CSV table of C-alpha atoms in Angstrom, one decimal:
chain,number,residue,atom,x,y,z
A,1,UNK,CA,-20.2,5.9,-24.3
A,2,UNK,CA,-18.9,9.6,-23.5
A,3,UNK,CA,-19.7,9.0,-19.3
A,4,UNK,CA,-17.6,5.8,-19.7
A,5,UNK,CA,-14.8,7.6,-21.5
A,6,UNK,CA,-15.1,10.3,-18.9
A,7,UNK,CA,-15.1,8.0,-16.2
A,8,UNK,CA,-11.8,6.0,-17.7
A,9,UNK,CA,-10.3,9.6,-17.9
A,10,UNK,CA,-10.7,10.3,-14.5
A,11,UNK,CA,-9.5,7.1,-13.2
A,12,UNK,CA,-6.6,6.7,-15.4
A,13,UNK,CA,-5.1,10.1,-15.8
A,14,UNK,CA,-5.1,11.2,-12.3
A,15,UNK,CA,-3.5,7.7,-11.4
A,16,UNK,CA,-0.4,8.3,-14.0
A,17,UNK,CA,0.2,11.6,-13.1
A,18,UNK,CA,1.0,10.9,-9.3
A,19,UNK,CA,2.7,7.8,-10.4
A,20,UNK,CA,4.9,9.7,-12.3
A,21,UNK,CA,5.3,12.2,-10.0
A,22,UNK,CA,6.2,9.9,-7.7
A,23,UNK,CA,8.6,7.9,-9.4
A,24,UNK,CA,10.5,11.0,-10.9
A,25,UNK,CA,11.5,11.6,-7.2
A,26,UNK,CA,12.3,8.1,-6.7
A,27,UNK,CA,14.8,8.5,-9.5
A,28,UNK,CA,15.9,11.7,-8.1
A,29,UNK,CA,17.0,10.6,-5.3
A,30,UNK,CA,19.3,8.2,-6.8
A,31,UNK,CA,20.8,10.6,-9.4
A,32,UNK,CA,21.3,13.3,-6.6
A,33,UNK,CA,23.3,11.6,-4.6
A,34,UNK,CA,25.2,10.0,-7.4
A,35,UNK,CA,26.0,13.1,-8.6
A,36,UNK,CA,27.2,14.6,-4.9
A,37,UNK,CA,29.5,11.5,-5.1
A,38,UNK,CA,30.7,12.7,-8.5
A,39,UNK,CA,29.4,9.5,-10.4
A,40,UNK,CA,28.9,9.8,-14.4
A,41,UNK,CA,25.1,10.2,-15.5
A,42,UNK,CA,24.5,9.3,-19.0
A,43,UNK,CA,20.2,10.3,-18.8
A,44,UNK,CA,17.4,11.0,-16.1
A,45,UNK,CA,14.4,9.8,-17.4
A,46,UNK,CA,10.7,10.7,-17.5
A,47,UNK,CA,8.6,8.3,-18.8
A,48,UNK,CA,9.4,5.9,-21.3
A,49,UNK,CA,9.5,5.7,-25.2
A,50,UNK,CA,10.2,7.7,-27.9
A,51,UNK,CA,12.0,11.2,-26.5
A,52,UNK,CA,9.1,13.9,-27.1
A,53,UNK,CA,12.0,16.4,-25.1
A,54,UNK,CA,15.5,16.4,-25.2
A,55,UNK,CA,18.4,18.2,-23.8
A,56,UNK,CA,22.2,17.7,-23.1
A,57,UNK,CA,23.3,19.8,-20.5
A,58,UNK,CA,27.0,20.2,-20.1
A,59,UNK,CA,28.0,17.4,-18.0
A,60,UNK,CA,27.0,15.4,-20.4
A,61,UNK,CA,23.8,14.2,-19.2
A,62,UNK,CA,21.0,13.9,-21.2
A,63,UNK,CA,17.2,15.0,-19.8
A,64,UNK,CA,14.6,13.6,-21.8
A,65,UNK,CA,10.6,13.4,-21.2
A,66,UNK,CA,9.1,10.0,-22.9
A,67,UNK,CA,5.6,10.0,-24.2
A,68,UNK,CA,4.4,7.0,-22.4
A,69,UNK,CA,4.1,8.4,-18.4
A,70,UNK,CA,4.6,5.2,-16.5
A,71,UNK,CA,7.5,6.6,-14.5
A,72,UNK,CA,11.3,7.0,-15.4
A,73,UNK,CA,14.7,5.9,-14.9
A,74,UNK,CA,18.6,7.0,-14.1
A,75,UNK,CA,21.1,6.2,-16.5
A,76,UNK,CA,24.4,5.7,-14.8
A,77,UNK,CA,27.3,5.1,-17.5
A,78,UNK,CA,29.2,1.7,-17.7
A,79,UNK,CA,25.9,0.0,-16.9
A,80,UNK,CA,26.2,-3.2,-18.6
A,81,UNK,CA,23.2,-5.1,-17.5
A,82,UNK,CA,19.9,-4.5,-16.5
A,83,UNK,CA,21.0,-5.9,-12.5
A,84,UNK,CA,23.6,-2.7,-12.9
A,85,UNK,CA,26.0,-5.1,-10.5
A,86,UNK,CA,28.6,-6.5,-12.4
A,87,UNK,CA,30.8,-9.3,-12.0
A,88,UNK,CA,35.1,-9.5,-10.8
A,89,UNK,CA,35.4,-10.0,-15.0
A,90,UNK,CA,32.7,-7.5,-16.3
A,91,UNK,CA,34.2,-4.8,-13.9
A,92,UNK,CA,37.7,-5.8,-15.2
A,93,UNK,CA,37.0,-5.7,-18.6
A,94,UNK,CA,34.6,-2.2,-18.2
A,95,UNK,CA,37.6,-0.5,-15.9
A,96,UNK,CA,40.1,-1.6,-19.2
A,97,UNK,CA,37.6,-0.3,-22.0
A,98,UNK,CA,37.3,2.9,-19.7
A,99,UNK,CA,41.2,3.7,-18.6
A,100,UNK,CA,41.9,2.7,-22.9
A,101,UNK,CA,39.4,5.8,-23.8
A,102,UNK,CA,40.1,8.1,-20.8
A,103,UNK,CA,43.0,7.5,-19.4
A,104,UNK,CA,44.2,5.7,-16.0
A,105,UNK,CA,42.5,7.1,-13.0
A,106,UNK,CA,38.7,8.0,-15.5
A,107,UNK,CA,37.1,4.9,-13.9
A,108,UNK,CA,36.7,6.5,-10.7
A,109,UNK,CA,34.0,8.6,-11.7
A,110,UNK,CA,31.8,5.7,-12.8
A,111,UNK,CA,28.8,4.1,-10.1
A,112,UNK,CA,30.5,0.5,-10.4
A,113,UNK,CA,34.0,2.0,-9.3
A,114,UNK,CA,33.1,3.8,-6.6
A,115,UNK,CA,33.4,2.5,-2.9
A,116,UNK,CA,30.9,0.0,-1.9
A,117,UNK,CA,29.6,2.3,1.1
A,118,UNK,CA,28.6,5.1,-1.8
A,119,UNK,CA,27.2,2.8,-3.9
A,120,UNK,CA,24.6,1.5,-1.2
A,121,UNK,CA,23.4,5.1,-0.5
A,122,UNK,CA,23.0,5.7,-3.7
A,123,UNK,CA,20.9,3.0,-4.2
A,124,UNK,CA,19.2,3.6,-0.9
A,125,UNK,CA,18.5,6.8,-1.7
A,126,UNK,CA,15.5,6.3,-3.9
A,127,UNK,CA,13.4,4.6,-1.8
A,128,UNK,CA,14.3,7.0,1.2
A,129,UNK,CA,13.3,9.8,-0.9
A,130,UNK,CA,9.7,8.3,-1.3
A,131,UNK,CA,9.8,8.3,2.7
A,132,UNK,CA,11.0,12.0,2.8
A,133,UNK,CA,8.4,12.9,0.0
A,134,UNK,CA,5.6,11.4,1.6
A,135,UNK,CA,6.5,13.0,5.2
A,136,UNK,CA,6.6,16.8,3.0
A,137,UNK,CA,3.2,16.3,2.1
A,138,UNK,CA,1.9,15.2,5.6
A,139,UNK,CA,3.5,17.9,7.2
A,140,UNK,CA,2.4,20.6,4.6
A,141,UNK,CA,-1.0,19.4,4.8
A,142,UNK,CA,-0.8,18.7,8.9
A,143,UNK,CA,0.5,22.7,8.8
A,144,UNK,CA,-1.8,24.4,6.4
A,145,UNK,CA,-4.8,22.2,6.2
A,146,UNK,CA,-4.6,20.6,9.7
A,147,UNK,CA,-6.3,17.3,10.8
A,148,UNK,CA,-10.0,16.6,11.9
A,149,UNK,CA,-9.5,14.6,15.2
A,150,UNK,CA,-13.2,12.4,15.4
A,151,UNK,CA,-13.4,10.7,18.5
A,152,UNK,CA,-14.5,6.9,18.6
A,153,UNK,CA,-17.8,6.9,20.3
A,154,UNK,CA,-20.1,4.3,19.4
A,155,UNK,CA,-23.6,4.6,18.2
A,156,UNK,CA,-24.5,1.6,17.4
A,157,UNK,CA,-23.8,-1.6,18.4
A,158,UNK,CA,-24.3,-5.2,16.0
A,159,UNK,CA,-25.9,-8.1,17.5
A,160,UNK,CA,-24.3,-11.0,17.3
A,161,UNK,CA,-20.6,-9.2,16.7
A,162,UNK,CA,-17.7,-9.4,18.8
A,163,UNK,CA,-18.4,-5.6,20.2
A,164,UNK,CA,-21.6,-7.4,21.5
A,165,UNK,CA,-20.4,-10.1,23.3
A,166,UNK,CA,-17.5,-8.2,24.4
A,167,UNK,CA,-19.9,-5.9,26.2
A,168,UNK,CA,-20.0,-2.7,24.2
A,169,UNK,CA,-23.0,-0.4,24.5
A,170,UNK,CA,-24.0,2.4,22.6
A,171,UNK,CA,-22.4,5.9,23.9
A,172,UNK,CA,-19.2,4.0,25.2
A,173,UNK,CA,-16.1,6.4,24.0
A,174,UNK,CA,-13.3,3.6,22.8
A,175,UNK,CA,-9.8,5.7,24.1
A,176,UNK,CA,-7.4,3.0,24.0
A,177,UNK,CA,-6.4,-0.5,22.6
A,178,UNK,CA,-3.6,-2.5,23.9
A,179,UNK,CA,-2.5,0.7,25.5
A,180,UNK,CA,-2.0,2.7,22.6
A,181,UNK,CA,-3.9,5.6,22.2
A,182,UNK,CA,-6.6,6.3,19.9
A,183,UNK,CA,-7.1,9.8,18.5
A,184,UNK,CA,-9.2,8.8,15.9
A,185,UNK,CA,-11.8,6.8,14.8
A,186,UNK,CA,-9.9,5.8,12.5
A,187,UNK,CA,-7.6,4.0,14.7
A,188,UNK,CA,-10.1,1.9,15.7
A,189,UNK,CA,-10.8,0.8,12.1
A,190,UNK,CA,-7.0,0.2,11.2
A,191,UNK,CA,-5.9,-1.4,14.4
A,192,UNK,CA,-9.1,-3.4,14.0
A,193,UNK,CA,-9.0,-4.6,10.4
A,194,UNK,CA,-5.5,-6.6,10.8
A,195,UNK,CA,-6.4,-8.5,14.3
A,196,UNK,CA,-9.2,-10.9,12.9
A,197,UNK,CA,-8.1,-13.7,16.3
A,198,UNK,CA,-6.7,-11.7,17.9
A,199,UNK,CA,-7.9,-10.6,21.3
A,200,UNK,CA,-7.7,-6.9,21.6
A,201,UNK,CA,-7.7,-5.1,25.2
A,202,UNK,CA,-10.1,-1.9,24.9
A,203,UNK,CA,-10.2,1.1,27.2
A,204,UNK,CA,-13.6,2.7,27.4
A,205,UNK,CA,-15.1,5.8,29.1
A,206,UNK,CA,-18.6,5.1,29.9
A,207,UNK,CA,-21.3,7.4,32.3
A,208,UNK,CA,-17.4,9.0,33.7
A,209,UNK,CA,-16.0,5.6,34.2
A,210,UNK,CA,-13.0,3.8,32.8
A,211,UNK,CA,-13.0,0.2,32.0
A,212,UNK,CA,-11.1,-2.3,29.9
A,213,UNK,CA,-13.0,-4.4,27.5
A,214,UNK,CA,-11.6,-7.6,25.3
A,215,UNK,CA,-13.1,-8.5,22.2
A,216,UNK,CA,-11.8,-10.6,19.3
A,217,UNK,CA,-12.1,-8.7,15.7
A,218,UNK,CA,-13.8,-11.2,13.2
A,219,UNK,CA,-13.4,-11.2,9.5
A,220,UNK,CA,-16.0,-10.1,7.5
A,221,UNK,CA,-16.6,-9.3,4.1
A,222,UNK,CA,-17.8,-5.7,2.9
A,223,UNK,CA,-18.2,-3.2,0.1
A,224,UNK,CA,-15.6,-0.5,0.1
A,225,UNK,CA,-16.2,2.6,-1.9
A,226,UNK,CA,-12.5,2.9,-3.0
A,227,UNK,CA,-11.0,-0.5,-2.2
A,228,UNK,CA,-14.0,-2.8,-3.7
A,229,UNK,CA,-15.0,-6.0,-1.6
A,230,UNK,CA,-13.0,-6.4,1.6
A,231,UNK,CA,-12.7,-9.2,3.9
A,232,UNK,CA,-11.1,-7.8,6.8
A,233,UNK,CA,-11.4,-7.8,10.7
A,234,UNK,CA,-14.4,-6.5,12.0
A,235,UNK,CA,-15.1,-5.1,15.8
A,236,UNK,CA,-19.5,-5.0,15.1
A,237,UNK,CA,-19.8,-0.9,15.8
A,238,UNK,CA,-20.4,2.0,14.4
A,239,UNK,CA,-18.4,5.0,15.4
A,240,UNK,CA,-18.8,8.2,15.3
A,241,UNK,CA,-18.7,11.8,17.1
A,242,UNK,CA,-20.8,15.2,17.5
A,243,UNK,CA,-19.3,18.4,16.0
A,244,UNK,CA,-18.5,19.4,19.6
A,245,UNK,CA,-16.2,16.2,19.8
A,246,UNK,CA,-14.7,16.9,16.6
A,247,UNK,CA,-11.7,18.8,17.0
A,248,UNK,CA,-10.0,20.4,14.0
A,249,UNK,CA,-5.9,20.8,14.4
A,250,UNK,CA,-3.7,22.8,12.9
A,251,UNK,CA,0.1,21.9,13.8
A,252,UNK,CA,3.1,24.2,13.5
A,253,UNK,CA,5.8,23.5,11.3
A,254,UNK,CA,8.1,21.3,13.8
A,255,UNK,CA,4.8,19.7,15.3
A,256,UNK,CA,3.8,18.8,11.3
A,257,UNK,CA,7.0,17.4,10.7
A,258,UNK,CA,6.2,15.0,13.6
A,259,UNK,CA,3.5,14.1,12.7
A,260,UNK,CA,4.4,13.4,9.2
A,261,UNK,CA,7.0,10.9,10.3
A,262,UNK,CA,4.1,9.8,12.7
A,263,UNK,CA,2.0,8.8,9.8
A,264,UNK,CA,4.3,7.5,7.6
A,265,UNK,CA,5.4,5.4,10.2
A,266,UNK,CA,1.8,4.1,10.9
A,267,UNK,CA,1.5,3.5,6.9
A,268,UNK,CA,4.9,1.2,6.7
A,269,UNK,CA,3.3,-0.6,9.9
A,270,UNK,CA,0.8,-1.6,8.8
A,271,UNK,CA,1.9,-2.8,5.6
A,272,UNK,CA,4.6,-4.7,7.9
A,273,UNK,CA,1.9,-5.8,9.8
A,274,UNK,CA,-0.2,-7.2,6.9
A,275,UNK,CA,3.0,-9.2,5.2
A,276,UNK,CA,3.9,-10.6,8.7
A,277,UNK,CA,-0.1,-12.0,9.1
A,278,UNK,CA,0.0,-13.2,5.4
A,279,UNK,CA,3.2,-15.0,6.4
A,280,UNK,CA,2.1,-16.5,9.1
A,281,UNK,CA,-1.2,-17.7,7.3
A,282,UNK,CA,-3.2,-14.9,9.7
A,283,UNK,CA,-4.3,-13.4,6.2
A,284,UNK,CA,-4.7,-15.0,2.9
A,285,UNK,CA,-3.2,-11.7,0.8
A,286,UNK,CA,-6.4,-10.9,-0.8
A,287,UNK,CA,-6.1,-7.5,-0.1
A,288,UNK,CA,-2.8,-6.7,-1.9
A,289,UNK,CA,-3.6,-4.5,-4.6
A,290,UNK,CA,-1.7,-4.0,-8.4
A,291,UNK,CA,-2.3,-1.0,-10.6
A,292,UNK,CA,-5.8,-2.0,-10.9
A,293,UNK,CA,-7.0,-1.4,-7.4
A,294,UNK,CA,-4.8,1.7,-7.2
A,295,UNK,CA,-6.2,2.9,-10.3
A,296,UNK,CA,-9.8,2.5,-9.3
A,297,UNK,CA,-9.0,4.1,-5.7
A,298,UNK,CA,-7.1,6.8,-7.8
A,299,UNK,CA,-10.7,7.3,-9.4
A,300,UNK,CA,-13.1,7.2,-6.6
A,301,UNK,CA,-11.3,9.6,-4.6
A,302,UNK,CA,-11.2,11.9,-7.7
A,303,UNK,CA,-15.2,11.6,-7.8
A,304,UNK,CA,-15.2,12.4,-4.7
A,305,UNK,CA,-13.4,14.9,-4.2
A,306,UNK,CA,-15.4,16.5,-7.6
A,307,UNK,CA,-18.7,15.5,-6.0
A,308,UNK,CA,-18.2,17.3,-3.0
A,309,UNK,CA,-19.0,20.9,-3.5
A,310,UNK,CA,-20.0,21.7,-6.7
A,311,UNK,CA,-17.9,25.2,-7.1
A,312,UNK,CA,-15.4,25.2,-9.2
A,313,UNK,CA,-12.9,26.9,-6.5
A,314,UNK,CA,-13.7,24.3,-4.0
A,315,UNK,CA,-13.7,21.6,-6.3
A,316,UNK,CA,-10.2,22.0,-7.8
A,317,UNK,CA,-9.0,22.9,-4.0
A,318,UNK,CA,-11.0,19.3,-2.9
A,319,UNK,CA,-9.3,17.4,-6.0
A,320,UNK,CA,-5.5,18.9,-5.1
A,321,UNK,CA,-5.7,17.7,-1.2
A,322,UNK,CA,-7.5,14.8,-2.5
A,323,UNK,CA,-4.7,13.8,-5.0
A,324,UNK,CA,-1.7,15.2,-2.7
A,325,UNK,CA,-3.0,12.5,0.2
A,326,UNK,CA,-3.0,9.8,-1.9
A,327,UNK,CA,0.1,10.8,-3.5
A,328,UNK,CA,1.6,10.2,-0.1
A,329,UNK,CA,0.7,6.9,0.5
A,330,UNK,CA,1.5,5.9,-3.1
A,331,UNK,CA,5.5,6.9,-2.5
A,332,UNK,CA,5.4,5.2,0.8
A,333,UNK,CA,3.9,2.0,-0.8
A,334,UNK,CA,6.1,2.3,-4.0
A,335,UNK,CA,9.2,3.1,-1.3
A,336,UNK,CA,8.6,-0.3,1.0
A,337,UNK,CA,8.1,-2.0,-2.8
A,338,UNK,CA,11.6,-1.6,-4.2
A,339,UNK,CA,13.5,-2.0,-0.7
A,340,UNK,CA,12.2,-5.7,-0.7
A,341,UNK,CA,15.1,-8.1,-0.8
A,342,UNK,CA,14.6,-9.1,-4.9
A,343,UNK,CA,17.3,-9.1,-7.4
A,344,UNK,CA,15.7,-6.4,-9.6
A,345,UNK,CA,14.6,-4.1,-7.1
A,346,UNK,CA,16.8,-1.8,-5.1
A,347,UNK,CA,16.4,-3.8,-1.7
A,348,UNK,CA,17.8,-7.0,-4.3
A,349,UNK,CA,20.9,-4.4,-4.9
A,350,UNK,CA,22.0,-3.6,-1.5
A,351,UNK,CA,21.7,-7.3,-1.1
A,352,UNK,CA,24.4,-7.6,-3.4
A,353,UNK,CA,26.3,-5.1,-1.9
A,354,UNK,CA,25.9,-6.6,1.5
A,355,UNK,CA,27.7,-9.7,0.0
A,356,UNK,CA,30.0,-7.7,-1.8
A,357,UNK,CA,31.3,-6.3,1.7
A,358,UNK,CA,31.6,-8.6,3.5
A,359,UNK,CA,33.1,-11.6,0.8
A,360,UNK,CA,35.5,-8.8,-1.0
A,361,UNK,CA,33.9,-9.7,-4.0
A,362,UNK,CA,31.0,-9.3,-6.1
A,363,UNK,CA,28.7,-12.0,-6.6
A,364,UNK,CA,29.6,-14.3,-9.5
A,365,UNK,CA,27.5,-13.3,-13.1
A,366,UNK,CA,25.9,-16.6,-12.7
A,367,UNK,CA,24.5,-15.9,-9.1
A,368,UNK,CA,23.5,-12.3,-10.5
A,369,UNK,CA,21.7,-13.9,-13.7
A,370,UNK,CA,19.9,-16.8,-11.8
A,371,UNK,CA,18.8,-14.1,-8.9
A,372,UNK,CA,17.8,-11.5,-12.0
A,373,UNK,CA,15.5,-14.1,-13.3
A,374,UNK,CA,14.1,-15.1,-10.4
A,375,UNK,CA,13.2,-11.5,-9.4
A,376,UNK,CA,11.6,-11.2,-12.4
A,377,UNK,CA,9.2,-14.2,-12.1
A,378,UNK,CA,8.3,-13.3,-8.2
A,379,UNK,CA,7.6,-9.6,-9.5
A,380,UNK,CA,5.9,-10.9,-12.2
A,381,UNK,CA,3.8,-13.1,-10.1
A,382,UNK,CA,3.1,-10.8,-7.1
A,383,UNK,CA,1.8,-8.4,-10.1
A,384,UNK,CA,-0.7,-11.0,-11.9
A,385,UNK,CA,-1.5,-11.7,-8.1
A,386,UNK,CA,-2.6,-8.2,-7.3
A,387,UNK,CA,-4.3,-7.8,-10.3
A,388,UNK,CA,-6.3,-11.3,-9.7
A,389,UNK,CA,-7.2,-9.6,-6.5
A,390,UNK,CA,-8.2,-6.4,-8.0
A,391,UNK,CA,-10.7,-7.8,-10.2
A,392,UNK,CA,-12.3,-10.2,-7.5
A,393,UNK,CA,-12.7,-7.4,-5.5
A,394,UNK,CA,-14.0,-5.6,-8.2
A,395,UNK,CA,-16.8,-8.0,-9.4
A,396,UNK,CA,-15.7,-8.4,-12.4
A,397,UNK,CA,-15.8,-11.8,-13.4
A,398,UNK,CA,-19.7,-11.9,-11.8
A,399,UNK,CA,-20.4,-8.9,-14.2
A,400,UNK,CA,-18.6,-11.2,-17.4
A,401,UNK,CA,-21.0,-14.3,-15.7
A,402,UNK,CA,-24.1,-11.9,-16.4
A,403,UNK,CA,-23.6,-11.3,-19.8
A,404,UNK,CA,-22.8,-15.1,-20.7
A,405,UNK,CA,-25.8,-15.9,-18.7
């Protein structure tokens, strides 16, 4: 009982606090710029429920901590409705209520009065501060930790596998595919993983020579420590590299910051890439993952990170990387999440603002509801989605078939 409370702690806690983290910067970076645009904040937010801190400073603005940690929120004042994009007669009848309190000229300083062109970067502004959080941590870590660089030499080779009949041999060094580079064996695996069909063109060094393979990644399914069961594109190899392959690199600050943007880049990508297969029917979607998946994955890389050296020094220095990583990809998934074109997301608001721009106009109450509503039953279904996923992948409803059994 206590080593399954222990193990919920660890999955759970670790999981809320970079979510929160995370989300408190999202939020930021809305208020932030609404206040550099002079916009009136009624609260910033973090976490939800019952106010276990609060304080008015003296704008006016109220900072409160919730006791539920699942995030937080900006308060702008004058929002009326939970789409916070108002109609030609809600923003008539807020600019009247407002000039009757205040005075002619007050509703300037409110979000929904402001010029169309502020109102999109402060709405931008969240997500693009999950991108700028997420490329601060790469490059602090890229700078102060560095990178180990593995190269992608193969050691073995399965029979029967695309690698195989392809041509692949045991010792071949894989430097290239489709021309891009590979640094990493990691590469391999990510480049690899979304091209099930696809024909790939690989350079290899082998015995000093150079020469260009094509081989056709396959999907197969396997057990992944932190993801669960995965049925991705598979090349057949095993990579890896001897220590005096292994490079260890340690960037200076401009050179991190490159390679921060590098990686975040390579995260949205991906993810770009992955939608665009599942689209186009190249991928079925089974490896979207809800709070679930990114719970347990919270949790296996805190086990790991606690497993890997005993001391208690190294340990907490293992858990903070650990936790810092994945707090990086987090914001950049969370970030690509809310700029998606949906109604109740902020990609759904500059939507309206797009409209709004070019027509003159905002988009009629009834458009706003109807889109509202909609949004809320695609986020609702991607969620139940995800989490349908999640607990395929993590056997769940095989374990539940054992016990009835």
């Amino acid at each position: 009982m206590l080593n399954a409370l222990a193990q919920v702690l660890m999955t759970v806690v670790p999981f809320l606090m970079v979510l929160t983290v995370i989300v408190t910067i999202h939020e930021l970076g809305h208020f932030l710029v609404a206040r550099y645009f002079g916009v009136k904040v009624d609260r910033f937010a973090i976490g939800f429920g019952k106010a276990i801190f609060s304080r008015t400073d003296r704008h006016g603005i109220e900072w409160r901590i919730g006791w539920l940690p699942l995030g937080g929120y900006v308060k702008f004042s004058g929002d009326m409705d939970a789409s916070s994009v108002p109609d030609s007669r809600g923003l008539d009848t807020l600019k009247r209520e407002i000039v009757a309190e205040k005075g002619v000229g007050a509703e300037r300083d409110y979000f929904h009065f402001k010029p169309i062109w502020q109102r999109m970067l402060i709405v931008a502004a969240g997500p693009v501060s999950n991108f700028v959080l997420a490329i601060a941590i790469f490059t602090v870590l890229f700078s102060v930790v560095g990178v180990t660089l593995r190269p992608a030499r193969i050691v073995e080779v399965v029979a029967g596998s695309p690698a195989a009949t392809a041509g692949f041999q045991v010792g071949d060094l894989i430097t290239e595919i489709n021309g891009s580079p590979v640094r990493d064996r990691s590469d391999v695996s990510r480049r690899t993983s979304l091209s099930s069909g696809d024909p790939l063109r690989f350079t290899v060094e082998r015995a000093g020579q150079r020469l260009i393979l094509i081989a056709t990644p396959e999907r197969r399914v396997q057990e992944d420590p932190l993801a669960g069961r995965t049925n991705m594109g598979q090349l057949g190899v095993l990579l890896s590299s001897t220590a005096a392959e292994t490079r260890q690199i340690r960037y200076n600050p401009i050179e991190a910051v490159g390679e921060g943007v590098r990686q975040t880049g390579n995260v949205l990508g991906t993810t770009l890439n992955y939608i665009g297969r599942i689209f186009t029917g190249r991928e079925n979607g089974d490896q979207l993952s809800g709070p679930l998946g990114i719970a347990k994955a919270s949790g296996a890389l805190t086990n790991a990170a606690v497993a890997a050296n005993p001391d208690p020094g190294a340990m907490a220095i293992n858990l903070l990387l650990t936790m810092t990583s994945f707090a990086a990809i987090l914001s950049i998934g969370i970030g690509f999440l809310n700029l998606l074109p949906i109604p109740v997301l902020d990609g759904g608001h500059l939507v309206f603002y797009a409209y709004e721009a070019v027509a003159r106009k905002p988009v009629a109450a009834s458009v706003q509801e109807a889109g509202y509503r909609v949004g809320l039953a695609l986020l609702a279904g991607l969620m139940l989605f995800a989490t349908w996923n999640d607990l395929q992948k993590l056997n769940l409803f095989k374990f539940l078939g054992g016990l009835v059994s």
